[in-house]
PDB file of C-alpha atoms in Angstrom:
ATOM      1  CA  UNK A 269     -95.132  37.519   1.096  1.00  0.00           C
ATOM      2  CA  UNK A 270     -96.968  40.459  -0.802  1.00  0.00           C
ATOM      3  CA  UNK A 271     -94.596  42.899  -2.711  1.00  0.00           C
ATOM      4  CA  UNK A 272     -95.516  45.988  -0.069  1.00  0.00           C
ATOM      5  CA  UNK A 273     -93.529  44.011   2.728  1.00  0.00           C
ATOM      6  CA  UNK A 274     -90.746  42.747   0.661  1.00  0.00           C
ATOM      7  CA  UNK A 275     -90.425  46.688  -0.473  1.00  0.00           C
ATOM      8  CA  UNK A 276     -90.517  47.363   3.230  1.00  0.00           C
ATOM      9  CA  UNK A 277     -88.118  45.170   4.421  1.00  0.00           C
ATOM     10  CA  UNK A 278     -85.281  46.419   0.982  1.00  0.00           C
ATOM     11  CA  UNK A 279     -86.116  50.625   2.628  1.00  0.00           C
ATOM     12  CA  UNK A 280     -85.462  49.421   6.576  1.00  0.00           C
ATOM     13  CA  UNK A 281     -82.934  46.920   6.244  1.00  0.00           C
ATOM     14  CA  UNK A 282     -79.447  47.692   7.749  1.00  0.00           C
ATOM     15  CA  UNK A 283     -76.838  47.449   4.690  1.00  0.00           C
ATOM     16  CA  UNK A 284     -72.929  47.146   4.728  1.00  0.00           C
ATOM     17  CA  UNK A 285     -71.106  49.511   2.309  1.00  0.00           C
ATOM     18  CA  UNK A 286     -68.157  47.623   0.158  1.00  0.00           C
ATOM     19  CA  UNK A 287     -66.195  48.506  -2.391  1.00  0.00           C
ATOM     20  CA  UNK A 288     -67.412  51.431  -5.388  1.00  0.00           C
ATOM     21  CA  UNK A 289     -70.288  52.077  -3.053  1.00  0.00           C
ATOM     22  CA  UNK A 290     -72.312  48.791  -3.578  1.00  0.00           C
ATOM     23  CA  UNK A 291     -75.051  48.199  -0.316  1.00  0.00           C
ATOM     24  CA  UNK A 292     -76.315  45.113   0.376  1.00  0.00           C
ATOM     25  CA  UNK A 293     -77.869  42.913   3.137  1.00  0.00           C
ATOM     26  CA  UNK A 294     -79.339  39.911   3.851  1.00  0.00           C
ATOM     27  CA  UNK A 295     -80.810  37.936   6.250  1.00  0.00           C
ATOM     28  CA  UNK A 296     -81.994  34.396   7.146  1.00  0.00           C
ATOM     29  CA  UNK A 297     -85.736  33.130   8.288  1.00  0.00           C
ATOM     30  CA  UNK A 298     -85.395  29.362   8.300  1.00  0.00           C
ATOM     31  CA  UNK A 299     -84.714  28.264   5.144  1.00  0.00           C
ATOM     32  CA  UNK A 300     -85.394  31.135   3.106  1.00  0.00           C
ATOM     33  CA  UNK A 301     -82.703  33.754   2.214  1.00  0.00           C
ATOM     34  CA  UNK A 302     -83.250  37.423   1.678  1.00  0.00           C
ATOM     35  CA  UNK A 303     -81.152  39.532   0.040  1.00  0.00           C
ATOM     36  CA  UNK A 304     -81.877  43.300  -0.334  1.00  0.00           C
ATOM     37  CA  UNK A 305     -79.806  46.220  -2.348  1.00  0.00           C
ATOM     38  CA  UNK A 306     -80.479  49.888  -1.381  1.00  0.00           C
ATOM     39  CA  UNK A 307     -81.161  52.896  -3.368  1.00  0.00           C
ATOM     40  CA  UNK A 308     -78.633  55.806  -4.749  1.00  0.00           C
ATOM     41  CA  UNK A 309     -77.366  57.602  -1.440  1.00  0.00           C
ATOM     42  CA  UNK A 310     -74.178  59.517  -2.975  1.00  0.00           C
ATOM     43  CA  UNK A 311     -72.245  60.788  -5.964  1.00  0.00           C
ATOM     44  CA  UNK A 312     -70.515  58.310  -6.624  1.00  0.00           C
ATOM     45  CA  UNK A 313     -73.828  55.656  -7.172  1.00  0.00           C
ATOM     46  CA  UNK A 314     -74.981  58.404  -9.419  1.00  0.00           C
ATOM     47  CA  UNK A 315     -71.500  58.817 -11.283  1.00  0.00           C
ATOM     48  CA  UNK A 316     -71.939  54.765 -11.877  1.00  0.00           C
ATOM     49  CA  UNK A 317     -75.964  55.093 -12.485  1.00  0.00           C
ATOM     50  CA  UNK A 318     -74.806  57.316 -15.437  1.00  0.00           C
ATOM     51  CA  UNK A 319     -71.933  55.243 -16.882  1.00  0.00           C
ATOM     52  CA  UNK A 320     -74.081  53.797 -19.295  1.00  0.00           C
ATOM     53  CA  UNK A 321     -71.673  52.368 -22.026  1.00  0.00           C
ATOM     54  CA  UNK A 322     -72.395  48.879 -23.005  1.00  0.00           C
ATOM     55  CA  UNK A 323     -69.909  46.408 -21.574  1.00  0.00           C
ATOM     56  CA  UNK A 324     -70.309  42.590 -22.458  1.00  0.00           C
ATOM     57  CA  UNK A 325     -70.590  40.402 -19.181  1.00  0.00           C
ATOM     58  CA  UNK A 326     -68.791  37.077 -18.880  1.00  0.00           C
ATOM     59  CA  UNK A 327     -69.667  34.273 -20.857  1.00  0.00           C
ATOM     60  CA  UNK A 328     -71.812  31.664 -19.114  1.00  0.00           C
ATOM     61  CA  UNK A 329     -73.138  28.591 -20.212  1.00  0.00           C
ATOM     62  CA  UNK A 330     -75.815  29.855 -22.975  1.00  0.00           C
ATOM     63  CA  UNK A 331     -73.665  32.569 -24.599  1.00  0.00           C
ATOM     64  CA  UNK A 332     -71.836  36.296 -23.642  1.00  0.00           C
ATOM     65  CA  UNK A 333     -74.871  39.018 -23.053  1.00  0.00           C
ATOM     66  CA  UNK A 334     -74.139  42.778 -22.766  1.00  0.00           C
ATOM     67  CA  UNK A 335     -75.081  45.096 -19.477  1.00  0.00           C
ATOM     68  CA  UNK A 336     -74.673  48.906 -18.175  1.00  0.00           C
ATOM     69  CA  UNK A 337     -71.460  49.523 -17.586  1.00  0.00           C
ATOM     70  CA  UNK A 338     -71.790  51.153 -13.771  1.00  0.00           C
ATOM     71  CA  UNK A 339     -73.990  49.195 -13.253  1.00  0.00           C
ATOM     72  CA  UNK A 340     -71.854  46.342 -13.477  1.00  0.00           C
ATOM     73  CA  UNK A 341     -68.905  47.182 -12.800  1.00  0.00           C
ATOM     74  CA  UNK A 342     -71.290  47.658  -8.653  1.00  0.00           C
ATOM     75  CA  UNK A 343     -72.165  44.227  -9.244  1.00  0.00           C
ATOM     76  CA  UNK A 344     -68.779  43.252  -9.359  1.00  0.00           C
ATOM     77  CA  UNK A 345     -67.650  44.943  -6.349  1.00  0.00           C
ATOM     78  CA  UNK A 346     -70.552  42.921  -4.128  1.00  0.00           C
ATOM     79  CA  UNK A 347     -70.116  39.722  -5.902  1.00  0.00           C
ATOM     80  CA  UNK A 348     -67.218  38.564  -4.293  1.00  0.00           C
ATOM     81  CA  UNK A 349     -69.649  38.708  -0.700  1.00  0.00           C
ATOM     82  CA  UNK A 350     -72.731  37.135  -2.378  1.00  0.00           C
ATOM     83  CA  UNK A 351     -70.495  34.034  -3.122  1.00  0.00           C
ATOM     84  CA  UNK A 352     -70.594  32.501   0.620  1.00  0.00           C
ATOM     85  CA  UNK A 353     -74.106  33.264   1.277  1.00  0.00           C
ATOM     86  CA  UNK A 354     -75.226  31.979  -1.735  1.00  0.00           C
ATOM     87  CA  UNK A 355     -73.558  28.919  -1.653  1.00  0.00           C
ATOM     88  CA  UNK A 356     -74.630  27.895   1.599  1.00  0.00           C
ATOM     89  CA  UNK A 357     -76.548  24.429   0.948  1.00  0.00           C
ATOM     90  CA  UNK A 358     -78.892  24.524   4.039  1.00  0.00           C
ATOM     91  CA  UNK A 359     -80.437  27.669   2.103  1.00  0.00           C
ATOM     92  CA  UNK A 360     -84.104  26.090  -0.080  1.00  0.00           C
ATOM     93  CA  UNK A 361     -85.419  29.594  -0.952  1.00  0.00           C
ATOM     94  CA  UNK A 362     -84.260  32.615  -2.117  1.00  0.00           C
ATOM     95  CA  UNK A 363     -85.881  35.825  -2.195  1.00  0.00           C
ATOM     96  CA  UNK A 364     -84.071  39.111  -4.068  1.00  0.00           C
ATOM     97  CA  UNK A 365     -85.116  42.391  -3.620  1.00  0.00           C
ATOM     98  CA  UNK A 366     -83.855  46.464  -4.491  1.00  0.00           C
ATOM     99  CA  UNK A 367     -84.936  49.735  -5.374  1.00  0.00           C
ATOM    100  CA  UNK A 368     -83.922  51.865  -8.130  1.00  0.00           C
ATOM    101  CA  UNK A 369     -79.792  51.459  -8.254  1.00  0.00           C
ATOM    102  CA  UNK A 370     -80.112  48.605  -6.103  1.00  0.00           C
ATOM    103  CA  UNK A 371     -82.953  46.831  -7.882  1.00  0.00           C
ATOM    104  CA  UNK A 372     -80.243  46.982 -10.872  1.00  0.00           C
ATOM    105  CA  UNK A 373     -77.993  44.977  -8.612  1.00  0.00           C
ATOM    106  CA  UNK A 374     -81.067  42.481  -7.532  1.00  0.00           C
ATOM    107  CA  UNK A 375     -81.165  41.693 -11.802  1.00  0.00           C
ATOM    108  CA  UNK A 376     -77.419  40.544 -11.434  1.00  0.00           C
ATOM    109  CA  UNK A 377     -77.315  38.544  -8.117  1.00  0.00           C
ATOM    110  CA  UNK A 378     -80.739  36.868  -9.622  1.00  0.00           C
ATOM    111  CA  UNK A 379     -79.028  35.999 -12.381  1.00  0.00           C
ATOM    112  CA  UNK A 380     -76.008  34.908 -10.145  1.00  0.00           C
ATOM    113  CA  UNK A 381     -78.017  32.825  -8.384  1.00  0.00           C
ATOM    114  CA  UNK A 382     -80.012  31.459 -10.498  1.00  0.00           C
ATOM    115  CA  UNK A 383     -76.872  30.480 -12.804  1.00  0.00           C
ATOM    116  CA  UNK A 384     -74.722  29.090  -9.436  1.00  0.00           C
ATOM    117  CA  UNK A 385     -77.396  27.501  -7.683  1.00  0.00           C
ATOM    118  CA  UNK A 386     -79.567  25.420 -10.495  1.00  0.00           C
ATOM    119  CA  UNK A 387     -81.425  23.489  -7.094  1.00  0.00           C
ATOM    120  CA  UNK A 388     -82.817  26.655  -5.885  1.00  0.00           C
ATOM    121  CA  UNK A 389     -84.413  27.533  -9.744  1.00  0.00           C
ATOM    122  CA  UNK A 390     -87.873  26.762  -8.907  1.00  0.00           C
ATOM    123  CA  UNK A 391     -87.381  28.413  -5.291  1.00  0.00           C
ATOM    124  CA  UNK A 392     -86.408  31.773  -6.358  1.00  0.00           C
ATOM    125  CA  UNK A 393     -87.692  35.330  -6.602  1.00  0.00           C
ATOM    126  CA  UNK A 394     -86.377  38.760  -6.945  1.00  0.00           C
ATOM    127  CA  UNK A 395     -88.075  42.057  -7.328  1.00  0.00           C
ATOM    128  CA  UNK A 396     -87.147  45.651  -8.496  1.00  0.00           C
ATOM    129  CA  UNK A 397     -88.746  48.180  -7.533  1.00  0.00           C
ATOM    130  CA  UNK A 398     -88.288  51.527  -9.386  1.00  0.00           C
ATOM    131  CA  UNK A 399     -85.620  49.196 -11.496  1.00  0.00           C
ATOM    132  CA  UNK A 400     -83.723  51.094 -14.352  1.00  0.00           C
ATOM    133  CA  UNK A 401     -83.171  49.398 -17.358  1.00  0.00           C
ATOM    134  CA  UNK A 402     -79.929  46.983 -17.261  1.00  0.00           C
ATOM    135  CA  UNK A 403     -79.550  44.446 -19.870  1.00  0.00           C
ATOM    136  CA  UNK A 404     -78.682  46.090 -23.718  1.00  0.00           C
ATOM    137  CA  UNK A 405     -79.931  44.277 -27.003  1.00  0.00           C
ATOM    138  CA  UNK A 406     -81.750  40.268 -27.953  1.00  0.00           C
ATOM    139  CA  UNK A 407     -80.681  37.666 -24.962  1.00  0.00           C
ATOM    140  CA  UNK A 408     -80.363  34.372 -26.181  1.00  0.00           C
ATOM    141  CA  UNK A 409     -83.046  32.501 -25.585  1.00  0.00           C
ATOM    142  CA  UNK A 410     -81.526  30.244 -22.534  1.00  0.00           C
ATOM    143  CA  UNK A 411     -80.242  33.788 -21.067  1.00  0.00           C
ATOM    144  CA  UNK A 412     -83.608  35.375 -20.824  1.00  0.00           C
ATOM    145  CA  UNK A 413     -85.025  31.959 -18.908  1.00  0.00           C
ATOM    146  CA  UNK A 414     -82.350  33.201 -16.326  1.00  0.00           C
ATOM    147  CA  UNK A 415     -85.102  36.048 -15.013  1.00  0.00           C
ATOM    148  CA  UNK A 416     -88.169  34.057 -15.973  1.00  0.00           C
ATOM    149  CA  UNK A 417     -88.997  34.527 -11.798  1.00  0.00           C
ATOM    150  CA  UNK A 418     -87.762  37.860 -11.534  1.00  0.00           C
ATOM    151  CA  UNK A 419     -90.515  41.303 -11.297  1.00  0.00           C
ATOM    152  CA  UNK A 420     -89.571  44.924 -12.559  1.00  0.00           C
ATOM    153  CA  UNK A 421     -91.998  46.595 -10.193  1.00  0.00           C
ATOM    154  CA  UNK A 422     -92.944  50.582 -12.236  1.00  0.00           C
ATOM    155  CA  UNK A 423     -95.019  52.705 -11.207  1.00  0.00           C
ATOM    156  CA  UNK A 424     -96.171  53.677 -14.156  1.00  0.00           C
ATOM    157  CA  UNK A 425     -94.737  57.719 -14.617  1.00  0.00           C
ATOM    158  CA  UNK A 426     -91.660  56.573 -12.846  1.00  0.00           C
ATOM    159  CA  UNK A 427     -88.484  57.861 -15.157  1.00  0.00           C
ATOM    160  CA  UNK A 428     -85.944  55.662 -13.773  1.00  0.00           C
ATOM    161  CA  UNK A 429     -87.724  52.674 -15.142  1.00  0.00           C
ATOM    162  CA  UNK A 430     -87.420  54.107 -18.596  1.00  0.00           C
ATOM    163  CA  UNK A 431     -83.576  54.547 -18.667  1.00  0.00           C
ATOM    164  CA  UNK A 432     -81.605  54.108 -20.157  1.00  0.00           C
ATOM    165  CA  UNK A 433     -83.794  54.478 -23.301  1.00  0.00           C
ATOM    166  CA  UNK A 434     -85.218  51.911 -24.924  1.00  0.00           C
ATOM    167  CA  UNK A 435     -83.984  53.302 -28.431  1.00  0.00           C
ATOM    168  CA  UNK A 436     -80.213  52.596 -27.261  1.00  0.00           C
ATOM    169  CA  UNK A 437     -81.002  49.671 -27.067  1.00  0.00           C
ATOM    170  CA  UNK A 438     -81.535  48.805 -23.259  1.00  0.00           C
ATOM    171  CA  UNK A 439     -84.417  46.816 -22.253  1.00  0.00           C
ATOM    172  CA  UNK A 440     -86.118  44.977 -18.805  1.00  0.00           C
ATOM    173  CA  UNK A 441     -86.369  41.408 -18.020  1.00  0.00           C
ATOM    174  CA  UNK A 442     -88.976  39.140 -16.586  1.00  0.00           C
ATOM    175  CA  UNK A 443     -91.794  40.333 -15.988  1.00  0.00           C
ATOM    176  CA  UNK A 444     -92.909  43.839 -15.983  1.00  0.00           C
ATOM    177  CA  UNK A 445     -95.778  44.485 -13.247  1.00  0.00           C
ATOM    178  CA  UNK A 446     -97.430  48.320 -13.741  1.00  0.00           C
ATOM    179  CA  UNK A 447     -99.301  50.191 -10.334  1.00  0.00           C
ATOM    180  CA  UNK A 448    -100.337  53.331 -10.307  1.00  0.00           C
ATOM    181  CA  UNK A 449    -101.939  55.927 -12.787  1.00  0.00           C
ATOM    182  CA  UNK A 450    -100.382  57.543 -15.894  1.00  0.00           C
ATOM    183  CA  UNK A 451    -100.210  61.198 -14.836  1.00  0.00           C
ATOM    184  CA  UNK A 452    -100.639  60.765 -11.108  1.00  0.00           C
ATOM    185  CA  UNK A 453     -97.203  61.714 -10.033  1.00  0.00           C
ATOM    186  CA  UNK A 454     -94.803  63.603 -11.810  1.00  0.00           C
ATOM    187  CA  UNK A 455     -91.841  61.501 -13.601  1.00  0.00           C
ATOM    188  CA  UNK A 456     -89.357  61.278 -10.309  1.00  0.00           C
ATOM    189  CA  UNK A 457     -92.255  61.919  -7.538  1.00  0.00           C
ATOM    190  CA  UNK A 458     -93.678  58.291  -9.303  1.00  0.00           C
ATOM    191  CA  UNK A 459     -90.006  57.214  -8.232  1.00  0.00           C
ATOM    192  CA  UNK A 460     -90.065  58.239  -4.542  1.00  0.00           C
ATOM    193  CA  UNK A 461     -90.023  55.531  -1.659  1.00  0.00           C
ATOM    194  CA  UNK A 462     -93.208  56.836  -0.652  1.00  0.00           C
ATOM    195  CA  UNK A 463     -95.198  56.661  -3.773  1.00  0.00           C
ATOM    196  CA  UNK A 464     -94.428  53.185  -4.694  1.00  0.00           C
ATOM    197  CA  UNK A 465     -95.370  52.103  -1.118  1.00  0.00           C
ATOM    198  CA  UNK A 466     -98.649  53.887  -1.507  1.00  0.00           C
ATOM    199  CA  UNK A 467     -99.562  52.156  -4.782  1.00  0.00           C
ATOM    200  CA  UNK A 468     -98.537  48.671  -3.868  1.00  0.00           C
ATOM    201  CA  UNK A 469    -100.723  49.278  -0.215  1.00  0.00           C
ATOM    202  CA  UNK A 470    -103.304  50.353  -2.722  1.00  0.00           C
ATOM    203  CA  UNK A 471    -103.365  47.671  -5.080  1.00  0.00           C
ATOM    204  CA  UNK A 472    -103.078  45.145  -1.857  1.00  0.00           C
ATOM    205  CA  UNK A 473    -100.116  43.604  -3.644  1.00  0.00           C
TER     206      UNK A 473
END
């Protein structure tokens, strides 16, 4: 499925609100599982967008790595649902997608998934579109492997995708796919829904 319907599907699906204001849904087509994670909608996303501390995340198989506080501290809060869905065994294919705060969720539940379900590795893809920066400082080696099938989706003015700053330390994962035009948008129109559509319809991707 090209990256303009996946982004689609994460602005029109119809999320649940849990706990410190995480969204998520999913849904099922065969086989396949989506799971989508919607953008800032209220104060308190932003009040957890800006928490930006460092804060080190539980220690899991190839060593302890460090994340954005708020950001985490979301992650936690949807967990807890993402555990049943995940670990349904008729599911062969997994598919992860947000946009801006929720594409910062999408890193996590990849990671989740990719660290819970080992038989769905080579099955698996997430995407984040307008994705901030989540993980701080060097992963281990085995850690970084975790979002070797994972996209951070920028179009290419887009500020969101540069913060936190890369000189505290903060840095993407995966792979980092560039659309657009340096100096075609202004730093948050590059950011807007609309924008990113219109350079992934552009691109054909």
């Amino acid at each position: 499925m090209k990256l303009s319907e996946l982004f689609r599907r994460c602005l029109a699906a119809r999320y649940r609100q849990v706990e410190n204001a995480a969204d998520f849904a999913f849904e099922r087509e065969g086989a396949t599982l989506y799971i989508y994670f919607q953008q800032s909608r209220g104060k308190e996303d932003w009040d957890n967008n800006l928490d930006f501390p460092v804060k080190p995340y539980r220690r899991m198989g190839d060593g302890c790595w460090f994340a954005h506080r708020g950001f985490l501290r979301v992650w936690k809060a949807v967990e807890p649902y993402m555990e049943p869905i995940i670990a349904d065994r008729s599911i062969k294919r997994a598919v992860i997608v947000g946009y801006s705060h929720g594409a910062a969720l999408a890193v996590f539940c990849h990671e989740y998934l990719w660290f819970h379900r080992p038989d769905l590795r080579k099955h698996l893809q997430g995407v984040g579109f307008g994705c901030p920066r989540v993980v701080w400082g060097t992963l281990p080696k085995g850690v970084q492997a975790r979002w070797k099938k994972f996209t951070v989706v920028r179009n290419i003015d887009d500020i969101v995708t540069h913060l936190p700053p890369a000189a505290m330390g903060y840095r993407h994962i995966g792979r980092l796919l560039e659309i657009g035009a340096k100096g075609r948008y202004s730093d948050w129109d590059a950011h807007k829904a609309k924008n990113i559509e219109k350079e992934l319809l552009y691109n054909d991707i």
